[in-house]
mmCIF file of C-alpha atoms (C1' of nucleotides) in Angstrom:
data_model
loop_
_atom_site.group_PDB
_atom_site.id
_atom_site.type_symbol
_atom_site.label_atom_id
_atom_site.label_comp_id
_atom_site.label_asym_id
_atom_site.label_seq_id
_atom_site.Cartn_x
_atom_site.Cartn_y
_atom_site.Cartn_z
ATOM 1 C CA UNK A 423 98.744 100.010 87.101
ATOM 2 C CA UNK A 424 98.196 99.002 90.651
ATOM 3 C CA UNK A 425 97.729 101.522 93.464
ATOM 4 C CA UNK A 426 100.553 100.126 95.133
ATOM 5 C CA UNK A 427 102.964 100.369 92.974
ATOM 6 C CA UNK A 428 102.202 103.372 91.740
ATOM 7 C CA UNK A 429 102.521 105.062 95.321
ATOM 8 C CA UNK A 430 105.911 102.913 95.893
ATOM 9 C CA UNK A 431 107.121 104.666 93.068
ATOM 10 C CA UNK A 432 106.249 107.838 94.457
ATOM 11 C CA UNK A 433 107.895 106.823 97.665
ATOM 12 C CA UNK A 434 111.495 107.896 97.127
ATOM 13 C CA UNK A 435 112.532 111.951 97.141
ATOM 14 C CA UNK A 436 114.709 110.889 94.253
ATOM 15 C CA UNK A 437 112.241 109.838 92.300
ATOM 16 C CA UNK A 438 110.222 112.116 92.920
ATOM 17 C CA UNK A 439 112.825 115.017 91.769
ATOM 18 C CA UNK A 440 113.537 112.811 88.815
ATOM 19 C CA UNK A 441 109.354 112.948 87.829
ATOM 20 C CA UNK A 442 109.218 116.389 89.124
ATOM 21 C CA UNK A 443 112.548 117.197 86.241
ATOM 22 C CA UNK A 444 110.847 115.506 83.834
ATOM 23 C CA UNK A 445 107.442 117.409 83.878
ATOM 24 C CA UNK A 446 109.136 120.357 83.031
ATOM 25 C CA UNK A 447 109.957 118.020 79.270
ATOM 26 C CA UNK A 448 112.354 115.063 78.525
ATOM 27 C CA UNK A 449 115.884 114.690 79.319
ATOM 28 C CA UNK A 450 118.564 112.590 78.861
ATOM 29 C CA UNK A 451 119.846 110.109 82.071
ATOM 30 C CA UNK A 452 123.065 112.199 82.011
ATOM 31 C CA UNK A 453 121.361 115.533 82.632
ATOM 32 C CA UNK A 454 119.245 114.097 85.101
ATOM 33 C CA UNK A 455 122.114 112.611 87.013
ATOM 34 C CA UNK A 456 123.742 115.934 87.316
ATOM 35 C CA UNK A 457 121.129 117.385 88.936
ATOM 36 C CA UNK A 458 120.710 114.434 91.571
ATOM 37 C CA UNK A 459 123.403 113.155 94.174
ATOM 38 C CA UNK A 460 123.458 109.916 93.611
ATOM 39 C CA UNK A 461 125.680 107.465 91.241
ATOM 40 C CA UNK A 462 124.849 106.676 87.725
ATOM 41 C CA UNK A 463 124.045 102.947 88.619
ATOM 42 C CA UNK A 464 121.740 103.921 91.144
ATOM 43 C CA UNK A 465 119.515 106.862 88.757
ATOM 44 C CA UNK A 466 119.708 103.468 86.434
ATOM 45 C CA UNK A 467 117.550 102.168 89.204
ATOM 46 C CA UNK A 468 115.453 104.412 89.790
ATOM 47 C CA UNK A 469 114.562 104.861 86.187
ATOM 48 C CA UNK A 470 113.758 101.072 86.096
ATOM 49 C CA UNK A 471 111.516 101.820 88.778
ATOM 50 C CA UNK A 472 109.624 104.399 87.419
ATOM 51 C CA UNK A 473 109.264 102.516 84.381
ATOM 52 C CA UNK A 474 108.315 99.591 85.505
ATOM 53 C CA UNK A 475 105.132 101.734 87.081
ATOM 54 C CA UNK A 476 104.957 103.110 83.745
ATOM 55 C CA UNK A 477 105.659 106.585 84.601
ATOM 56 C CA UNK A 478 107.677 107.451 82.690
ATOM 57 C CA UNK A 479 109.760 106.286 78.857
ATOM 58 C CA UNK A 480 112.975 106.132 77.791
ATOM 59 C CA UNK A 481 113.940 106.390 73.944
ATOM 60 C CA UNK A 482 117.473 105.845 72.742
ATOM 61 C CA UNK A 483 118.757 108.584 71.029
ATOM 62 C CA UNK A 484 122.337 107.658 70.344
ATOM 63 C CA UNK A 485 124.772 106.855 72.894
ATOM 64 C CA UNK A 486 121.825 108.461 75.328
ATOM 65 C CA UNK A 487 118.577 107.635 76.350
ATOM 66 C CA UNK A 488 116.123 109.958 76.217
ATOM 67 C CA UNK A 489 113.603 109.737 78.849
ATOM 68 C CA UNK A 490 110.321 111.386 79.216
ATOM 69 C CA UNK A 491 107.164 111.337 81.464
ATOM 70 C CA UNK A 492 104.284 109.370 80.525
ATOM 71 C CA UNK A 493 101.356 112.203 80.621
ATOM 72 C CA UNK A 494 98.848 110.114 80.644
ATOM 73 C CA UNK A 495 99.694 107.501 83.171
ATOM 74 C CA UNK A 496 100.815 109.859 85.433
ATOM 75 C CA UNK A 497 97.326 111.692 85.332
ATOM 76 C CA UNK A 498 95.340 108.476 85.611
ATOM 77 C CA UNK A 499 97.448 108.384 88.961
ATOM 78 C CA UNK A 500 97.082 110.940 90.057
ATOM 79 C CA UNK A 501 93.333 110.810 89.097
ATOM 80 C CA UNK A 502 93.434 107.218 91.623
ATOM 81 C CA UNK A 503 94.588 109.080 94.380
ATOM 82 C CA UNK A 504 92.538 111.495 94.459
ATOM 83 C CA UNK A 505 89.815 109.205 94.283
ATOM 84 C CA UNK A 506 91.504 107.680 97.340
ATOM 85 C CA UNK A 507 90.874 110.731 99.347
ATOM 86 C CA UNK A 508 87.585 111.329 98.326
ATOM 87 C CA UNK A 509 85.438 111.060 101.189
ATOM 88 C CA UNK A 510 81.861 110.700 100.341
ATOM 89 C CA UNK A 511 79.829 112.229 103.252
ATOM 90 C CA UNK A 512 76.528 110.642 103.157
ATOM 91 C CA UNK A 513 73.524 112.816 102.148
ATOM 92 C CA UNK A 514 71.051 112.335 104.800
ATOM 93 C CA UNK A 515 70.188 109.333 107.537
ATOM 94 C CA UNK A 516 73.792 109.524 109.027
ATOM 95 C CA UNK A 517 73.781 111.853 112.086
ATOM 96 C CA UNK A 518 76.823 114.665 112.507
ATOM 97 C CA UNK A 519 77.512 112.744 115.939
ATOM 98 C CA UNK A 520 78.473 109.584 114.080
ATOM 99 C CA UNK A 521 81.401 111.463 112.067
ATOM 100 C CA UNK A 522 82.852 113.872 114.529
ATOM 101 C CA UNK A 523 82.276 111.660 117.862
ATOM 102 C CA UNK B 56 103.996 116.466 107.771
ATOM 103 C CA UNK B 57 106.730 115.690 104.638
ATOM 104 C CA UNK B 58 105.256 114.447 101.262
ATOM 105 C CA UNK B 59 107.683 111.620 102.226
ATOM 106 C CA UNK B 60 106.683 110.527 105.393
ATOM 107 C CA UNK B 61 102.875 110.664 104.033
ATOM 108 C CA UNK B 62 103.472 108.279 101.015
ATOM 109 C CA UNK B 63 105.468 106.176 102.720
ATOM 110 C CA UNK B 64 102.174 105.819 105.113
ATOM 111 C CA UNK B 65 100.072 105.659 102.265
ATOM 112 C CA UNK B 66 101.881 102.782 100.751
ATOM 113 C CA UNK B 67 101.186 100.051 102.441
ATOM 114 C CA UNK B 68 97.721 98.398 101.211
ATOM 115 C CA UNK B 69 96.603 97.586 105.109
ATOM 116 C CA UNK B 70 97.150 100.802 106.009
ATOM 117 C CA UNK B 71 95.165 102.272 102.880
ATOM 118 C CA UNK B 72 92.195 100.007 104.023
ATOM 119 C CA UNK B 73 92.645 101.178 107.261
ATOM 120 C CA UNK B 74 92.032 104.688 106.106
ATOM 121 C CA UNK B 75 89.270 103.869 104.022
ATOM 122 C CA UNK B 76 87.683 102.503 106.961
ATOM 123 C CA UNK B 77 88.412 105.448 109.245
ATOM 124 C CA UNK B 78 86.822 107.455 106.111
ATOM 125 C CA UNK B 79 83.229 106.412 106.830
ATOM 126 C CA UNK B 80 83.680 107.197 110.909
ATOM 127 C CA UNK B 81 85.477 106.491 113.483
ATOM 128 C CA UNK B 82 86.294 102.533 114.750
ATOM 129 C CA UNK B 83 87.949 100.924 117.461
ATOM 130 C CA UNK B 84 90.954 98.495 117.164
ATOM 131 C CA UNK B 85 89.639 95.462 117.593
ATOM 132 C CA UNK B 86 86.537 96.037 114.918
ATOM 133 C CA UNK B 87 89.117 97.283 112.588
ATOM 134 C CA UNK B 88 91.011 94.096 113.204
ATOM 135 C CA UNK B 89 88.312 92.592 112.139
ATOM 136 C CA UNK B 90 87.920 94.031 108.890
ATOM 137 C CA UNK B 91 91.547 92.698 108.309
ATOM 138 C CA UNK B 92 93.637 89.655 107.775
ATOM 139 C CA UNK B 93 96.657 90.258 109.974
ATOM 140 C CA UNK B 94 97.101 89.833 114.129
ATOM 141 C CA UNK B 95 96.859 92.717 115.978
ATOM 142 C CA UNK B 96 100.024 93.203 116.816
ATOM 143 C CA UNK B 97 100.868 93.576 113.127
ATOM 144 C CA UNK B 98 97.313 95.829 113.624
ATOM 145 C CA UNK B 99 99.291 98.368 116.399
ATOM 146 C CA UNK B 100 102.273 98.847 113.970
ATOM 147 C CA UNK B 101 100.009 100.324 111.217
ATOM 148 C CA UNK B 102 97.948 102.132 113.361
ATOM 149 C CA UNK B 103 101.303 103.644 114.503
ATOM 150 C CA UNK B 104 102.542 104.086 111.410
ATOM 151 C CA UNK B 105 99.437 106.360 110.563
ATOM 152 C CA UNK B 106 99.236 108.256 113.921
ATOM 153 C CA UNK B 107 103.351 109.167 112.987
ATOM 154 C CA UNK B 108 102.109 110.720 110.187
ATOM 155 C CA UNK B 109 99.465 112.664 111.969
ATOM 156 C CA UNK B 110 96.406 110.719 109.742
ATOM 157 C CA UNK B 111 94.865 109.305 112.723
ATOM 158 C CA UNK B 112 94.469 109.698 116.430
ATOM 159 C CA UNK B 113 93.105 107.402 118.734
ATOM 160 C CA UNK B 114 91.854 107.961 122.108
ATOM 161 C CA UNK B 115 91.275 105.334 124.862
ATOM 162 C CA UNK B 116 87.777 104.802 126.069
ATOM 163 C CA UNK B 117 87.167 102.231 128.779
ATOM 164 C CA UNK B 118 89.400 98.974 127.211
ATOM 165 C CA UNK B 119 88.727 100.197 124.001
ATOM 166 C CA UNK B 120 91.193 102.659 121.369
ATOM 167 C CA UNK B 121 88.581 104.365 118.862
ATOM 168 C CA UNK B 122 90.608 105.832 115.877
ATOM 169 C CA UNK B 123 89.632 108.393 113.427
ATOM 170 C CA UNK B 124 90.597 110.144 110.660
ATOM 171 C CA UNK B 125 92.496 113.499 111.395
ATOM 172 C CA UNK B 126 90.303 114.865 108.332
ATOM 173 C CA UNK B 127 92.204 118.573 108.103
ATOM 174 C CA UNK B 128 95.579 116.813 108.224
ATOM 175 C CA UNK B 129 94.219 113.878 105.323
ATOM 176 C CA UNK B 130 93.104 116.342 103.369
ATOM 177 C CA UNK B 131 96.377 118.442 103.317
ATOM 178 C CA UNK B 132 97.907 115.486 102.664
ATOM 179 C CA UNK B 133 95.392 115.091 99.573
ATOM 180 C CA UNK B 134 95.917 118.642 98.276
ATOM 181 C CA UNK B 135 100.021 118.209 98.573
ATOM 182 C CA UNK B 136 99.891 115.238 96.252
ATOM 183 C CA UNK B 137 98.259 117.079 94.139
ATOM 184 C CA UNK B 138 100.202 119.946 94.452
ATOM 185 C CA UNK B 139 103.119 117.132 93.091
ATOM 186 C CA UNK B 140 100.962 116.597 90.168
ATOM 187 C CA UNK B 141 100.408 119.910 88.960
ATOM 188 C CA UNK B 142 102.476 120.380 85.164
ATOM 189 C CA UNK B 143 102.662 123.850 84.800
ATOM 190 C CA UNK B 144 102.418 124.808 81.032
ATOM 191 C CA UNK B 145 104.080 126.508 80.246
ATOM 192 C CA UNK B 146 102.330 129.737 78.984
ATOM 193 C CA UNK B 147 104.009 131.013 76.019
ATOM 194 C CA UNK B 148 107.940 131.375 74.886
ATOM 195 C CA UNK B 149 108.468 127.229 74.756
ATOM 196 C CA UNK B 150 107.855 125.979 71.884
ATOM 197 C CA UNK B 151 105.746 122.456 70.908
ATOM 198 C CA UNK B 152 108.808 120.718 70.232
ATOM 199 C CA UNK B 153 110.405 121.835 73.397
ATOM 200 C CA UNK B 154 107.873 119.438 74.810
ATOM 201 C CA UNK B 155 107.295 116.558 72.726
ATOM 202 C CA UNK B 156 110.650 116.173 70.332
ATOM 203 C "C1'" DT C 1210 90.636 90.346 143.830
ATOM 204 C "C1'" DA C 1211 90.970 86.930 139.920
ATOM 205 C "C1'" DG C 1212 90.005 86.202 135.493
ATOM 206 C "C1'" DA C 1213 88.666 87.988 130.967
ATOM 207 C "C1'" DT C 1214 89.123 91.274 127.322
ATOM 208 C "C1'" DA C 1215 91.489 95.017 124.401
ATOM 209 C "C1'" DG C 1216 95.424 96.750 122.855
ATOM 210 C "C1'" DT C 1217 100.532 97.634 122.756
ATOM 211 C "C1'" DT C 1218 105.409 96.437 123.115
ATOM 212 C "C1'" DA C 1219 109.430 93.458 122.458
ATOM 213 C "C1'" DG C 1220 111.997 90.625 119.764
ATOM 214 C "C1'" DA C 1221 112.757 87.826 115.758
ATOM 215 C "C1'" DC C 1222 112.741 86.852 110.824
ATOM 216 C "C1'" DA C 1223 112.424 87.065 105.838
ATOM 217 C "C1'" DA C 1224 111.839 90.209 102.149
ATOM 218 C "C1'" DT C 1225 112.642 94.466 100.055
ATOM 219 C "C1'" DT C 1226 115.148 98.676 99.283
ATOM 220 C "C1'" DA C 1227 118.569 102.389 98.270
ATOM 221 C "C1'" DT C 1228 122.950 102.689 97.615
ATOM 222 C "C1'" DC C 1229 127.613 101.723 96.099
ATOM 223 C "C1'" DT C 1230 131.709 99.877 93.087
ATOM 224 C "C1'" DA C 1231 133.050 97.298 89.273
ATOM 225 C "C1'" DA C 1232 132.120 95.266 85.027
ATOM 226 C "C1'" DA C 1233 129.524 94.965 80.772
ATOM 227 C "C1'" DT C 1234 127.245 96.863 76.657
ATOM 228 C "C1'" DA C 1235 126.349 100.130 73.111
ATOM 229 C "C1'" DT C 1236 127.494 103.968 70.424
ATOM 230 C "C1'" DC C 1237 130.357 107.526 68.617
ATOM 231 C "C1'" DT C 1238 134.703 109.421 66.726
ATOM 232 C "C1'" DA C 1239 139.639 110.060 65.641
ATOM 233 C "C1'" DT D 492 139.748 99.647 64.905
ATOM 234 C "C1'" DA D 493 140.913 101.736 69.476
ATOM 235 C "C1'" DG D 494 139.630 104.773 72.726
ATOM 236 C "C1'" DA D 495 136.042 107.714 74.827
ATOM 237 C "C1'" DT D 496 131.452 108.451 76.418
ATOM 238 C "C1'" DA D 497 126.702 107.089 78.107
ATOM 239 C "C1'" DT D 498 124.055 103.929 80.324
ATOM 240 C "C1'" DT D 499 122.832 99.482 82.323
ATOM 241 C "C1'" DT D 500 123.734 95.192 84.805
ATOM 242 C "C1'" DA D 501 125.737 92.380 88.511
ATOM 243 C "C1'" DG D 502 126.760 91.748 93.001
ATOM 244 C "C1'" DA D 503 127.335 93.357 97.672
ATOM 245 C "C1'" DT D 504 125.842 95.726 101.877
ATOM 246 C "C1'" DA D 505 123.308 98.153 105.399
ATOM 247 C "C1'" DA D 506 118.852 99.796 106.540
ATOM 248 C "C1'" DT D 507 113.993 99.422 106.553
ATOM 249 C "C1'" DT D 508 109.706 96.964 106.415
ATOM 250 C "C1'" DG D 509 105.647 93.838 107.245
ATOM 251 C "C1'" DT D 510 104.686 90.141 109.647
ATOM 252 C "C1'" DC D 511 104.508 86.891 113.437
ATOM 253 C "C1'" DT D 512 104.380 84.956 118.501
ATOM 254 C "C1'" DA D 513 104.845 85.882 123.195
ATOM 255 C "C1'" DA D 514 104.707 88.843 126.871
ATOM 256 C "C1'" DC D 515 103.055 92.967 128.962
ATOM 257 C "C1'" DT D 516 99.680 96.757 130.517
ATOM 258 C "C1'" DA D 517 95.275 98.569 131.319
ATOM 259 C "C1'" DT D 518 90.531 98.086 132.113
ATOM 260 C "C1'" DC D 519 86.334 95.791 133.170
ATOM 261 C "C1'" DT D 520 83.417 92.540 135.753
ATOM 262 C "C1'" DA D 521 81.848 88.484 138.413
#
DNA sequence: TAGATAGTTAGACAATTATCTAAATATCTA
DNA sequence: TAGATATTTAGATAATTGTCTAACTATCTA
């Protein structure tokens, strides 16, 4: 999955609360909507969104759908960023005054 | 700075390249500019985008803005993303299927 | 001081986004 | 089979975003 969309899903505080629920083990959209202000159509949304970056899964169970974060995926990203804020210093030849001015 | 306001500078591709740049030292506008494919008006708006979220300062010297990485503030940026990452397992009482189904 | 150069600001535009209400779909149950 | 319940889809709207061109400001230099 792609940097950017990846961070874009990380972009919103409500989907960040939803990911942030769902760590803590699967639940059902229901039970995640009742701990978010915001309508069912729109946590329907966000869900997409997530999915789409493959963050997370949702299994129907029923008249529910169960949805759960994809452990994996979301460690390879978070694995990327922190990759993107490595900074290699160089070992040798660059001089301190070229880095802090 | 809020996690939001730091993703939301972080996802923008430009701006990521940007930051990569500013990674390996300090640049001024117009080389930067150079680096990318976009005017540098659209340039300014990043840059400003970045400096809102405290990633980057720039000081004037002669014509020239030099930018650089505000490397304490990048790397708290770094350690609250992956702060947001963390699962805590939990240690006992849960059981497997409390987790997985 | 008149141009040239570096960068920012202003204003516009198209695309995307987060949100909502209303309607549709799927499943369960009396 | 007729509601009731759970979730998604459709369509609308207001706000935000990334980009551009044109104009502006600041600095340097011939």
């Amino acid at each position: 999955m792609s940097l950017t969309i990846t961070i874009q899903a990380l972009s919103d505080a409500n989907r960040r609360r939803i990911l942030d629920i769902l760590k803590r083990g699967e639940m059902n959209a229901g039970d995640i909507n009742k701990k978010l202000d915001i309508t069912g159509a729109t946590l329907s949304h966000h869900l997409d969104i997530l999915k789409r970056a493959d963050l997370i899964s949702g299994r129907k169970e029923g008249q529910q759908v169960i949805y759960s974060l994809n452990l994996s995926v979301f460690e390879e990203a978070a694995e990327q960023l922190v990759k993107f804020f490595e900074i290699k210093t160089k070992s040798k030849s660059k001089k301190i005054e070229d880095w802090r001015g």
